[in-house]
Coordinates of C-alpha atoms in Angstrom, one line a residue:
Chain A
X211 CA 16.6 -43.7 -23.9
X212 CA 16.1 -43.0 -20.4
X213 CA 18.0 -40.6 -18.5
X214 CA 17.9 -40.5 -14.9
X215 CA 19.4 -37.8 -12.0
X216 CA 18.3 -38.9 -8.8
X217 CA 19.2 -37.1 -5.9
X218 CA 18.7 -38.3 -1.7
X219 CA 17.4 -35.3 -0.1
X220 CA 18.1 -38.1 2.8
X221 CA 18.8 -41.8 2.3
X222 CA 14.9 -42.6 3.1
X223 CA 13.3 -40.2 0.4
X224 CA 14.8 -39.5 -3.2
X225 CA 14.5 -36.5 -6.0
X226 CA 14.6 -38.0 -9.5
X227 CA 14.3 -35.9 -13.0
X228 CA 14.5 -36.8 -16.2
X229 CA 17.5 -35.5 -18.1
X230 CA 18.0 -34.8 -21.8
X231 CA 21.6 -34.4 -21.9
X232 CA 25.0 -34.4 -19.4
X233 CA 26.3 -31.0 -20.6
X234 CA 29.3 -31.2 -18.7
X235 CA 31.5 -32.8 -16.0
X236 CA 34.2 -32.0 -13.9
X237 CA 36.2 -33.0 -10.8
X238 CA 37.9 -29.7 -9.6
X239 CA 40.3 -29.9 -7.3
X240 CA 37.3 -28.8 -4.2
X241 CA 34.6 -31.0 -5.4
X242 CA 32.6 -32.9 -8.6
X243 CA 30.6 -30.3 -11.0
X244 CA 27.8 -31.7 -13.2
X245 CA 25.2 -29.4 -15.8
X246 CA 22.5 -31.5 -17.4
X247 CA 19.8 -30.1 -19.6
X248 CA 16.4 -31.7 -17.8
X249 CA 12.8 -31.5 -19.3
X250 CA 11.4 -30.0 -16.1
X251 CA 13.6 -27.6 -15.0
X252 CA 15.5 -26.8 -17.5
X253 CA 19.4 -27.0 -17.6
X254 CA 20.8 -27.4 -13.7
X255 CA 23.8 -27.2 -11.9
X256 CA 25.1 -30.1 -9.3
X257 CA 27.7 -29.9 -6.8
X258 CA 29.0 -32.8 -5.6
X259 CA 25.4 -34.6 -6.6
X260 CA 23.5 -31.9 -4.9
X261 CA 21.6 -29.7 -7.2
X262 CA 22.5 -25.9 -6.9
X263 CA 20.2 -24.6 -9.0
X264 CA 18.0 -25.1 -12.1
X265 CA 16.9 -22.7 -14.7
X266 CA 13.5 -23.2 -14.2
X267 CA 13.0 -22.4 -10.6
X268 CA 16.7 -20.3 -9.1
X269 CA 14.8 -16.8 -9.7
X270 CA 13.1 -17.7 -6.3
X271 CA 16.4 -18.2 -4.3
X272 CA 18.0 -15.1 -6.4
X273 CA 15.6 -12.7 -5.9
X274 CA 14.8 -13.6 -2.0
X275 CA 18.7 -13.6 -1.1
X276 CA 19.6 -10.1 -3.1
X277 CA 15.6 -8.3 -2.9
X278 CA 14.9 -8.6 1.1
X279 CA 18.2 -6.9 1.8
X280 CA 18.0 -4.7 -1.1
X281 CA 14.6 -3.1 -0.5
X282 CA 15.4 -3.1 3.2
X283 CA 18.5 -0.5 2.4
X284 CA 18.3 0.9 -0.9
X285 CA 21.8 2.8 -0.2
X286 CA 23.6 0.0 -0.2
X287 CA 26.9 0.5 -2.9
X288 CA 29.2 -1.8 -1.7
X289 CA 28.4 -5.7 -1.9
X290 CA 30.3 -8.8 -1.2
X291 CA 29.2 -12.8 -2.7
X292 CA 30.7 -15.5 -1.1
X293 CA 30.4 -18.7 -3.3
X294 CA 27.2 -17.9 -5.8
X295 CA 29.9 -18.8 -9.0
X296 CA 26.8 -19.0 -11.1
X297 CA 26.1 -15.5 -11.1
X298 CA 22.6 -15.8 -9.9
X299 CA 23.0 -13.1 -6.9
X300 CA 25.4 -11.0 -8.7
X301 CA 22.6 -10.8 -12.0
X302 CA 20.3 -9.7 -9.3
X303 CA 22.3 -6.9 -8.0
X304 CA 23.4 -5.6 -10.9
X305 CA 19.7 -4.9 -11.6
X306 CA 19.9 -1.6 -9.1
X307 CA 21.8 1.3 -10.3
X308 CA 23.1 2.5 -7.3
X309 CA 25.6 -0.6 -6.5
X310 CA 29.1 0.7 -7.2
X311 CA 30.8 -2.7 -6.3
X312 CA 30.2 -6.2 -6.3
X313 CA 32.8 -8.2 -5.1
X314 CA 32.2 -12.4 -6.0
X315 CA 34.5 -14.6 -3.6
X316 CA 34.2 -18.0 -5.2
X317 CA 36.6 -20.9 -4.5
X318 CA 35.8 -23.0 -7.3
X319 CA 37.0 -21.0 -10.9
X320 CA 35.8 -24.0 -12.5
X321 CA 32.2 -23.3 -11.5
X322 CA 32.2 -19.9 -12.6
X323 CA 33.7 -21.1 -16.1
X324 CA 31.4 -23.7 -16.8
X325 CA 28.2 -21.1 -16.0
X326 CA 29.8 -18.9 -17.8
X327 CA 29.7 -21.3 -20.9
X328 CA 26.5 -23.6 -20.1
X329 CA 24.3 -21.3 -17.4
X330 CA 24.3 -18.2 -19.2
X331 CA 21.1 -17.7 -17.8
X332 CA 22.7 -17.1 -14.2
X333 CA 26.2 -16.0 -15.4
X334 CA 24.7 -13.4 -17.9
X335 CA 26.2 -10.3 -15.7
X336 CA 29.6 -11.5 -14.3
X337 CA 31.5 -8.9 -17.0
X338 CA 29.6 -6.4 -15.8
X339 CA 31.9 -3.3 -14.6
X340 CA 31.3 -3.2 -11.3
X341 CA 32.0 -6.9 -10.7
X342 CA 35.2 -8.4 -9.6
X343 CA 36.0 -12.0 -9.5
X344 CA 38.3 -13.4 -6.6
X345 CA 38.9 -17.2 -6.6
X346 CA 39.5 -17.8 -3.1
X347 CA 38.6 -19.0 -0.1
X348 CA 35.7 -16.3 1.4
X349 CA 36.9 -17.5 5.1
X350 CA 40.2 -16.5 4.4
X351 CA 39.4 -13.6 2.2
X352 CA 36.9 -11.9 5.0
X353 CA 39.5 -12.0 7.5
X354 CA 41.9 -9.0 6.1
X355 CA 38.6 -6.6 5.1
X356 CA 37.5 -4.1 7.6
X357 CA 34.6 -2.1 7.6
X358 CA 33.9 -2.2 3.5
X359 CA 30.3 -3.5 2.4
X360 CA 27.2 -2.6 3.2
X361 CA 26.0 -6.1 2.1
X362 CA 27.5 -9.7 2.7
X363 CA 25.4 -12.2 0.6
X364 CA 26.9 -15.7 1.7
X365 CA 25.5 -18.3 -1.7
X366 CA 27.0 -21.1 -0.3
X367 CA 26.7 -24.7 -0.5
X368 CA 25.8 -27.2 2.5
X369 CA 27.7 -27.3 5.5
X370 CA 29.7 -30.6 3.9
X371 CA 32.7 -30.2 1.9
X372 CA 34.1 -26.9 0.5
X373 CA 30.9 -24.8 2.0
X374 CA 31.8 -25.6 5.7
X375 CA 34.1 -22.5 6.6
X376 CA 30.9 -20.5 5.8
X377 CA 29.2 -21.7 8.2
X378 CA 31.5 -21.2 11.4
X379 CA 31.7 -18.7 14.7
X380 CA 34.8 -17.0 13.3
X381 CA 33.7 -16.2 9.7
X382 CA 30.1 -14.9 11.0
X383 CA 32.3 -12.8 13.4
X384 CA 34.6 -11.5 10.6
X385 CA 31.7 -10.5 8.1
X386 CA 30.4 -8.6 11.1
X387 CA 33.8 -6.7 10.9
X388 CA 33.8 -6.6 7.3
X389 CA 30.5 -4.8 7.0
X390 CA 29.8 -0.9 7.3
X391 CA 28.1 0.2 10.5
X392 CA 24.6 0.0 8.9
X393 CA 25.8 -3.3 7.0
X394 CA 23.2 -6.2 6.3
X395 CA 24.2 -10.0 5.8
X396 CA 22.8 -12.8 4.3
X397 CA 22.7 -16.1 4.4
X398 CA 21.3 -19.3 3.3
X399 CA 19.7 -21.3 5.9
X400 CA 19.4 -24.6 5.4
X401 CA 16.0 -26.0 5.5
X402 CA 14.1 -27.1 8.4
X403 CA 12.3 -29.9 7.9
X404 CA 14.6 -33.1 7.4
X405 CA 16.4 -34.0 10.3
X406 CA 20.0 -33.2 8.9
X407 CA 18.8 -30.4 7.3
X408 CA 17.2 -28.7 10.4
X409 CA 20.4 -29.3 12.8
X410 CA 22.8 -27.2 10.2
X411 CA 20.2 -24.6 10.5
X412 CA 20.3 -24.9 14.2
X413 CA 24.0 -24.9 14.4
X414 CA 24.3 -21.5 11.6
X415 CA 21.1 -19.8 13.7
X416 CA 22.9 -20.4 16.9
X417 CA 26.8 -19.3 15.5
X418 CA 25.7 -15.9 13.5
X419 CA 23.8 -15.0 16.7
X420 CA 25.9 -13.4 19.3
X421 CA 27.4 -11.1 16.8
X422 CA 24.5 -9.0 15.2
X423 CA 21.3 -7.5 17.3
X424 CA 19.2 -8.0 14.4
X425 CA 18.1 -10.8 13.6
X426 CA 15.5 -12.8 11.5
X427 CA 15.1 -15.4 9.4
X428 CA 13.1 -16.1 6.8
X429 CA 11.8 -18.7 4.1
X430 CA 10.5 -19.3 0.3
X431 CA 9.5 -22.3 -1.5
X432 CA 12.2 -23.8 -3.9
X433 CA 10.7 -27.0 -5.3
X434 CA 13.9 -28.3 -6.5
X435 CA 15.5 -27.9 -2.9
X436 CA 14.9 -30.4 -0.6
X437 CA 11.4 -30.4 1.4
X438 CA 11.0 -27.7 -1.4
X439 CA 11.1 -25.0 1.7
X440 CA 14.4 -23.2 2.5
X441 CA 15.3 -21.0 4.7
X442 CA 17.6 -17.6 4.8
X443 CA 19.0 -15.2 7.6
X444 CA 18.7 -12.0 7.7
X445 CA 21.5 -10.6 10.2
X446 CA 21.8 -6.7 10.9
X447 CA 23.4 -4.2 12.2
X448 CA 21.0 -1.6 12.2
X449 CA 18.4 -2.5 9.8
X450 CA 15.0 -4.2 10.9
X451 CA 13.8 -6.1 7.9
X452 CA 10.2 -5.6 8.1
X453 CA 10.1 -1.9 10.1
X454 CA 12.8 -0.6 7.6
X455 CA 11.0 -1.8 4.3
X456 CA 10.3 1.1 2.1
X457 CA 7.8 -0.2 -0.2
X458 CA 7.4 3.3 -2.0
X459 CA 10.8 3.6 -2.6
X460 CA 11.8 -0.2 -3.6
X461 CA 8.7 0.3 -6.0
X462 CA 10.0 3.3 -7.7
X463 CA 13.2 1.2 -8.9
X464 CA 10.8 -0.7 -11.0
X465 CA 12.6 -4.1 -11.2
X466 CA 10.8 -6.8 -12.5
X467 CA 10.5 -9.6 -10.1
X468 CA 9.2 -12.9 -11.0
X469 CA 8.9 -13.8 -7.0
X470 CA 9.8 -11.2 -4.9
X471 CA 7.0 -8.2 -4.1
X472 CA 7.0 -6.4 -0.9
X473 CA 4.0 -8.6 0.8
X474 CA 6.0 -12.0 0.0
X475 CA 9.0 -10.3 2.0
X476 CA 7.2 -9.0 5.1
X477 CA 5.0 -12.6 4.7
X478 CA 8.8 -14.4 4.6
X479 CA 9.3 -13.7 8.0
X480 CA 6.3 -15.4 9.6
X481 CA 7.7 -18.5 10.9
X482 CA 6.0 -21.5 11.4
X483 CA 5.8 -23.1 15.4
X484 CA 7.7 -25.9 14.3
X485 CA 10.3 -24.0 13.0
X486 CA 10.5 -21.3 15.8
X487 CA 10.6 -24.3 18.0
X488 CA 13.9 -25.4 15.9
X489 CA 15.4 -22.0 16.9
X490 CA 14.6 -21.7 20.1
X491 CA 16.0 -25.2 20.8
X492 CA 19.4 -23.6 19.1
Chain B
X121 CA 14.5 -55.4 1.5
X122 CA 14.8 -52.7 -0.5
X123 CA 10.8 -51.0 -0.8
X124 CA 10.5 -47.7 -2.5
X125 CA 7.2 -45.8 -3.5
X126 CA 7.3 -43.4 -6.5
X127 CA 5.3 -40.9 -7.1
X128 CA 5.5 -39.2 -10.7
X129 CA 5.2 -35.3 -9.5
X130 CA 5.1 -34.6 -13.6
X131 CA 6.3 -37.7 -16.2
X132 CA 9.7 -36.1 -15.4
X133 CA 9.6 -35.6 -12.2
X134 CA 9.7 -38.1 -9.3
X135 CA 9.7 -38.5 -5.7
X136 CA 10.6 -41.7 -4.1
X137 CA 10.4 -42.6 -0.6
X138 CA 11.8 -46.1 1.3
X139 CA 8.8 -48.4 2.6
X140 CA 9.3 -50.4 5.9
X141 CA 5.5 -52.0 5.3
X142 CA 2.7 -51.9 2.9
X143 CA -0.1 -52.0 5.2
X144 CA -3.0 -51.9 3.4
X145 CA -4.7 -52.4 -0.2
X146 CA -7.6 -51.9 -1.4
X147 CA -9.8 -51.4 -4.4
X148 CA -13.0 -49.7 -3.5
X149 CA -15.8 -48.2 -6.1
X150 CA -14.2 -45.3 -6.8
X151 CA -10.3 -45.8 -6.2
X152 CA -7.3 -47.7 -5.5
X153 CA -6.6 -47.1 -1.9
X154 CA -3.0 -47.9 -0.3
X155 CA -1.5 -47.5 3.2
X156 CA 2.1 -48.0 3.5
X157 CA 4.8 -47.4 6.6
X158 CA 8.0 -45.4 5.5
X159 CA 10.4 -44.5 7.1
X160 CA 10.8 -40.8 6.5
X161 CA 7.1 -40.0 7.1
X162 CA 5.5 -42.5 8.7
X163 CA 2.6 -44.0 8.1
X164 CA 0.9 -42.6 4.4
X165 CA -2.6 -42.6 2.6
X166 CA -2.3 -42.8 -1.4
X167 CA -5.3 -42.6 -3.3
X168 CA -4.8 -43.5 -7.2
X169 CA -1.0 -43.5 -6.3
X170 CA -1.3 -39.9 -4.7
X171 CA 0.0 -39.3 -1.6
X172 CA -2.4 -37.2 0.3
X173 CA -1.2 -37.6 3.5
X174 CA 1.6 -38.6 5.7
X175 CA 1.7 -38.4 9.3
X176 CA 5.1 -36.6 9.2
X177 CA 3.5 -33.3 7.5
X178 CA -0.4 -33.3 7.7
X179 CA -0.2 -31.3 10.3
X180 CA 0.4 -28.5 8.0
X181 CA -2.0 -29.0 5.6
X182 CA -4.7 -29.8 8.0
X183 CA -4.1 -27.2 10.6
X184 CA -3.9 -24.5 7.8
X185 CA -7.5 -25.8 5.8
X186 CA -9.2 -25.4 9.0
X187 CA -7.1 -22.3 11.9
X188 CA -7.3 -19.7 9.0
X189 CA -11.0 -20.0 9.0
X190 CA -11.9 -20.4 12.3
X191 CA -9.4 -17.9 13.4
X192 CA -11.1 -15.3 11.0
X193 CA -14.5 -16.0 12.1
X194 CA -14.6 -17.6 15.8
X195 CA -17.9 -18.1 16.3
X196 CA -19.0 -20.9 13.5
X197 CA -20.8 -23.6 14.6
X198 CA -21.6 -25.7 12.1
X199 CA -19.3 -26.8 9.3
X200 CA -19.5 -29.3 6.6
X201 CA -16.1 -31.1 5.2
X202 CA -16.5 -32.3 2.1
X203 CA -13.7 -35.3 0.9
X204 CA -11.6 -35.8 3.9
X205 CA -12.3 -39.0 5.1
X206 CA -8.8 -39.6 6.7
X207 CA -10.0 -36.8 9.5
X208 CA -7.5 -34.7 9.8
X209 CA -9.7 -32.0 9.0
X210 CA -12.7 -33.0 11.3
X211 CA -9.8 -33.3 14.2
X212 CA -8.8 -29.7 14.5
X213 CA -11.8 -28.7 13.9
X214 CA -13.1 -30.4 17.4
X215 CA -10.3 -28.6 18.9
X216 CA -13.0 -25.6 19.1
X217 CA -15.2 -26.2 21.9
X218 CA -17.8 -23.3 19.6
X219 CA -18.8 -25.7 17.2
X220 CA -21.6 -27.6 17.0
X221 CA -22.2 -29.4 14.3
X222 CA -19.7 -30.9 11.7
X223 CA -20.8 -32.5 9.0
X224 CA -18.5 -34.9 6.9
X225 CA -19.6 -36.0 3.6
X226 CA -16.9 -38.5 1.8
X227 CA -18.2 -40.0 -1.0
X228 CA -15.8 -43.4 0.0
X229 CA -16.8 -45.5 3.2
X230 CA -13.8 -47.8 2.4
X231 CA -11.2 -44.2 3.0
X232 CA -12.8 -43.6 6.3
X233 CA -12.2 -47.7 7.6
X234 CA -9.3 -47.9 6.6
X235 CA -8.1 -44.7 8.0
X236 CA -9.8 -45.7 11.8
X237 CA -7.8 -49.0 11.1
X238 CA -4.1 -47.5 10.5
X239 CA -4.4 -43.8 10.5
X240 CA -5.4 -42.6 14.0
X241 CA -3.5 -40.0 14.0
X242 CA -5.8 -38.4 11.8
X243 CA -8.9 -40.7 11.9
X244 CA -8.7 -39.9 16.0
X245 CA -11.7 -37.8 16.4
X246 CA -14.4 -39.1 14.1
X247 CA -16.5 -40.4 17.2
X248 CA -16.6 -37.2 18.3
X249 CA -20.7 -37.0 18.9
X250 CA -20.6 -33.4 16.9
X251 CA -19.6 -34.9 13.8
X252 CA -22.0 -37.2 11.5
X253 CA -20.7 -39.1 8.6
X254 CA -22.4 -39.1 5.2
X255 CA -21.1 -41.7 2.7
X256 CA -22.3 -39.7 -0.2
X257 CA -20.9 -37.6 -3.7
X258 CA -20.5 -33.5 -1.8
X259 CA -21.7 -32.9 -5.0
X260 CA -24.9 -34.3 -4.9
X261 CA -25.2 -33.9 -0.8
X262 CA -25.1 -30.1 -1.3
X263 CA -27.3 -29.7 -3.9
X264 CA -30.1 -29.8 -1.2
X265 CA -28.6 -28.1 1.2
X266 CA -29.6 -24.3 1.9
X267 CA -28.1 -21.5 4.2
X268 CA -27.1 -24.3 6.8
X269 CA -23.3 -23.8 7.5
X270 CA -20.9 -21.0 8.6
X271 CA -17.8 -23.0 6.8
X272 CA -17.5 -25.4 4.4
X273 CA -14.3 -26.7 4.0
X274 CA -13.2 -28.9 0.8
X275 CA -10.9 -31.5 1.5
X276 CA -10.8 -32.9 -2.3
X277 CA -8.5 -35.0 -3.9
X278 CA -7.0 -33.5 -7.5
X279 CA -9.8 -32.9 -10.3
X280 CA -9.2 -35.9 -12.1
X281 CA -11.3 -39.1 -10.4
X282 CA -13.7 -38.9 -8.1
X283 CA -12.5 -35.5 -7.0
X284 CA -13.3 -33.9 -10.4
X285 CA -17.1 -32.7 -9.6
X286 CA -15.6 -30.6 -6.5
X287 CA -14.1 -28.1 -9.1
X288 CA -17.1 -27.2 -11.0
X289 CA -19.1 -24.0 -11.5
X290 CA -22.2 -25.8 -10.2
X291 CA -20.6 -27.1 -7.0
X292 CA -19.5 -23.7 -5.7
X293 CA -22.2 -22.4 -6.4
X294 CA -24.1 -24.4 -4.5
X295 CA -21.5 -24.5 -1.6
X296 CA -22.4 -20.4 -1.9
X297 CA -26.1 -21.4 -1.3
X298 CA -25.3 -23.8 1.4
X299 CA -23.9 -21.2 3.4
X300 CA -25.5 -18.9 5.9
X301 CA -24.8 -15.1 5.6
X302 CA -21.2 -14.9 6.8
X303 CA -20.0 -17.9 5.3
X304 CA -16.6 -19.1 4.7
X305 CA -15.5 -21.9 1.8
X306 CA -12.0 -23.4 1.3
X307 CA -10.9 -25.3 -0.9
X308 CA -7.8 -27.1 -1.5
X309 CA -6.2 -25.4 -4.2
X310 CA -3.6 -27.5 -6.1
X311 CA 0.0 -26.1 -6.8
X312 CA 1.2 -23.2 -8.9
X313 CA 4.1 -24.5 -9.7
X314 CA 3.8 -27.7 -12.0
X315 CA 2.1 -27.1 -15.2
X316 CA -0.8 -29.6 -14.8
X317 CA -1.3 -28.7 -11.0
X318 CA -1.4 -24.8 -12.2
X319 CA -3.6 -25.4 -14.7
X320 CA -6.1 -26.9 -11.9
X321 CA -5.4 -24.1 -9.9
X322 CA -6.4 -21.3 -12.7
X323 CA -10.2 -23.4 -13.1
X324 CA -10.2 -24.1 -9.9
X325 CA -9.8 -19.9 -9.0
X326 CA -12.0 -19.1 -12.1
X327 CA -14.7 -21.0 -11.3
X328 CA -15.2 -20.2 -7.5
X329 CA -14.4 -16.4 -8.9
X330 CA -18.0 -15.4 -9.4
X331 CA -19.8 -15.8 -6.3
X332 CA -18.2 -14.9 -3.7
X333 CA -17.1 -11.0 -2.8
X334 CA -14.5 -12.2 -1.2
X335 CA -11.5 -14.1 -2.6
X336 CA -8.0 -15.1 -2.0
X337 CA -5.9 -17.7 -1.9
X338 CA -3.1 -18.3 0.7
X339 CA -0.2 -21.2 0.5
X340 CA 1.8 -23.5 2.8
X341 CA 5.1 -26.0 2.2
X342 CA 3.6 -28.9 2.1
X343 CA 7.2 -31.2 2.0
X344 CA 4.8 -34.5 0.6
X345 CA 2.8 -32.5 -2.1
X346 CA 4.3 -31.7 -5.8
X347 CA 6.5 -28.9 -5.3
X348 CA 6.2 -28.1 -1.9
X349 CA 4.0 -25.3 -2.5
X350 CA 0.4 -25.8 -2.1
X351 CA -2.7 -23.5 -2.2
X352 CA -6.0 -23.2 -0.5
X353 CA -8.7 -21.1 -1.9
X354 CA -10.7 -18.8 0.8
X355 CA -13.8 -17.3 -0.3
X356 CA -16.2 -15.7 1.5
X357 CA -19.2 -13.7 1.7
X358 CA -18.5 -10.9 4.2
X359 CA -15.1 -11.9 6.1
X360 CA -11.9 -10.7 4.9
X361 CA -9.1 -13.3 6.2
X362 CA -6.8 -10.6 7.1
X363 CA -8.8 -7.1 7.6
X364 CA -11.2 -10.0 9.9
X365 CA -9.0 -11.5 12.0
X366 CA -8.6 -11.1 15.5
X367 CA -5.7 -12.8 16.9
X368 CA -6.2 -12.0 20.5
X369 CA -9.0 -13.9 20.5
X370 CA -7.9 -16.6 18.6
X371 CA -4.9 -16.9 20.7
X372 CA -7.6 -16.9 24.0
X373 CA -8.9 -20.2 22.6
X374 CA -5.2 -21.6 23.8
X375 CA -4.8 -24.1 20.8
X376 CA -2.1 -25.5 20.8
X377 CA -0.6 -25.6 16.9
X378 CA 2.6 -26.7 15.3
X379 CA 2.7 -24.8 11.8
X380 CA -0.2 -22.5 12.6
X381 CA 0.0 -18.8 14.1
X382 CA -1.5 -15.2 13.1
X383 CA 1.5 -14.8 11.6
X384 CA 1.6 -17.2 9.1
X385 CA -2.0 -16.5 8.9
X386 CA -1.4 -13.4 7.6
X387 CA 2.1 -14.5 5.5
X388 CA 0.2 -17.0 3.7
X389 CA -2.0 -14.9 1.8
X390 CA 1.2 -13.2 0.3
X391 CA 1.6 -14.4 -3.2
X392 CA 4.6 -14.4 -5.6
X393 CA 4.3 -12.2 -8.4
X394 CA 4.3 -16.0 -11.0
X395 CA 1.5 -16.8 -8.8
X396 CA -0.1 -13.8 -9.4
X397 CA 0.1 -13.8 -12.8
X398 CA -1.6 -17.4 -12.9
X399 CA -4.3 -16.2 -11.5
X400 CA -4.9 -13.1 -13.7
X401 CA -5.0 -15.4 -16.5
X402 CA -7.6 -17.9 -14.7

């Protein structure tokens, strides 16, 4: 038997693996969830036939969305995730000791309860004491919070469908209220080399910008992600990513990384023309 | 018309993209050679059904073989390019008025005509009256070769084929040889990523590893290529790529580059701690 997911990464160029087994389907009531068990990458999790993340390669998004901010401001206690249901980010942060509070906004409790029982490998910390689960809607949820994290991590889907909120003027402009006066956030960015792709990183570059003077973005290779080169932002209050790295410091910590190291985040930030074109043009 | 080309990234992975024409077909002694129209990239070269190169992203893999050399050594003049009959290399390299000499030794005349027939975008500067074409095996061409060029660059297809004698202990060697006193030689580098590719990669780094005092490898998002992620190799006999490079005067030279700058010059060489790893155990 042959067992085919095939994804379009756009409707001229498609992403097909090999699949061992459906694990589990589901229509919740915000979109279609799908885990498969694949020979290449492991078991993976689809949203709405876009693939999320797979076992094989999700320590490179993890790591680059929780370690850049992380090393940037090792203080940081308080954390918010908006979306991430998998657990990926929040396994990340529970890694440092100093994180008092992780607070995981998901919409979707179906996500988070079919990780929790076939994606253990992302959804290993989610009990953890200092996590709390709120199944809601994060641009709804921001709105009432003032002045409470030091980091915003927004793990969201595309700019299609139930991820859309997290992408607009008023919810950049309400994280900037939510965070502490030193607070970091995070986003992910979309990549920039397909057309469609590139104009929802334009359109989040060009929304997140009048609230924050800092800010960068910066890049890592996911093979499984379309282009296999995505793209995050870095938006600060305070905080310089690069001239506020404490290598020293982050090293002392002594987490294990499988991607992350203090060279690939300074090297992150160098932006290729093309892409600084892409900006500049948003 | 429905026209798709596949492209098995691993014999569970594959990449598919839509095909307006097939424009050309050939067997020659060495391999099957294929130039097709698509609609996401443009116009691409397969060898042996391997992409390796569309006019949508060569640009980064061409400008990236060739700026991070000459911007960490300025004042070669004479370069051999081993493989690389499309010309992509040989045309940024005439973007330096400095050089001299550039020698291109492709072992397959059939590559080179049928890239001046359909490729121009790459095949655009191989009349240039610096550059001499050899139709010969690099492997057997360098052999005789001693203390001639400043940079060699190798512009192979994977080690399997006709590619395969361009990964050896003997060759580099002999590239070493071939080189004046400040020599520079890189090498396409496969992927880390894909088990088969990584594998490549390990030899690849091994066998280079003991001639040269300087080596490191550097990467680039290659959309086209397995993974995304693809490596060059950078070894030298006195220049460091980073410690050496002078971006003033690199950026004096006004060239005008789309993926290209210092800074990703300097970003690429950062490597991700599984890369690392891959290469400790080369």
């Amino acid at each position: 038997m042959e067992l085919w997911y095939t994804e379009e990464h756009t409707k001229n160029v498609r992403f097909s693996i090999k699949v061992d087994k459906h694990l589990y389907s589901s229509q919740s009531e915000f979109q279609r969830i799908d885990i498969m068990e694949s020979y290449e990458f492991g078991r993976f999790l689809a949203l709405d036939g876009c693939m999320m993340l797979t076992e094989k390669d999700e320590f490179i998004y993890h790591e680059m969305m929780v370690h850049v901010p992380m090393a940037t401001n090792p203080e940081i206690e308080r954390v918010l995730v908006i979306g991430g249901g998998d657990g990926g980010a929040v396994r990340e942060l529970c890694r440092y000791p100093n994180i008092k509070q992780i607070d995981l906004v998901e919409i979707d409790q179906m996500v988070v309860e079919a990780c929790k029982t076939h994606l253990q490998q992302t959804a290993c910390d989610l009990e953890d004491s200092r996590v709390n689960i709120h199944y809601e809607d994060g641009l709804k949820f921001i709105r009432r919070i003032e002045h409470v994290y030091d980091l915003i991590i927004v793990d969201s889907t595309d700019p299609f469908g139930p991820g859309e909120g997290l992408f607009t003027r008023e919810f950049y402009g309400n994280c900037y209220k939510a965070l502490t006066d030193k607070g970091i956030l995070v986003n992910q960015h979309e990549s920039p080399y397909y057309k469609v792709y590139a104009q929802s990183l334009q359109k989040a570059h060009e929304r997140v910008e009048g609230y924050f003077p800092v800010i960068k973005l910066y890049n890592a290779h996911i093979p499984t992600y379309p282009s296999g080169n995505w793209m995050f932002g870095f938006a600060s209050k305070v905080y310089d990513p690069i001239k506020d790295l404490d290598e020293d410091r982050w090293m002392a910590l002594d987490i294990k990384t499988q991607y992350y190291n203090a060279d690939v985040h300074k090297g992150s930030f160098a932006l290729p023309n093309y892409v600084k074109k892409l900006l500049m043009k948003a």
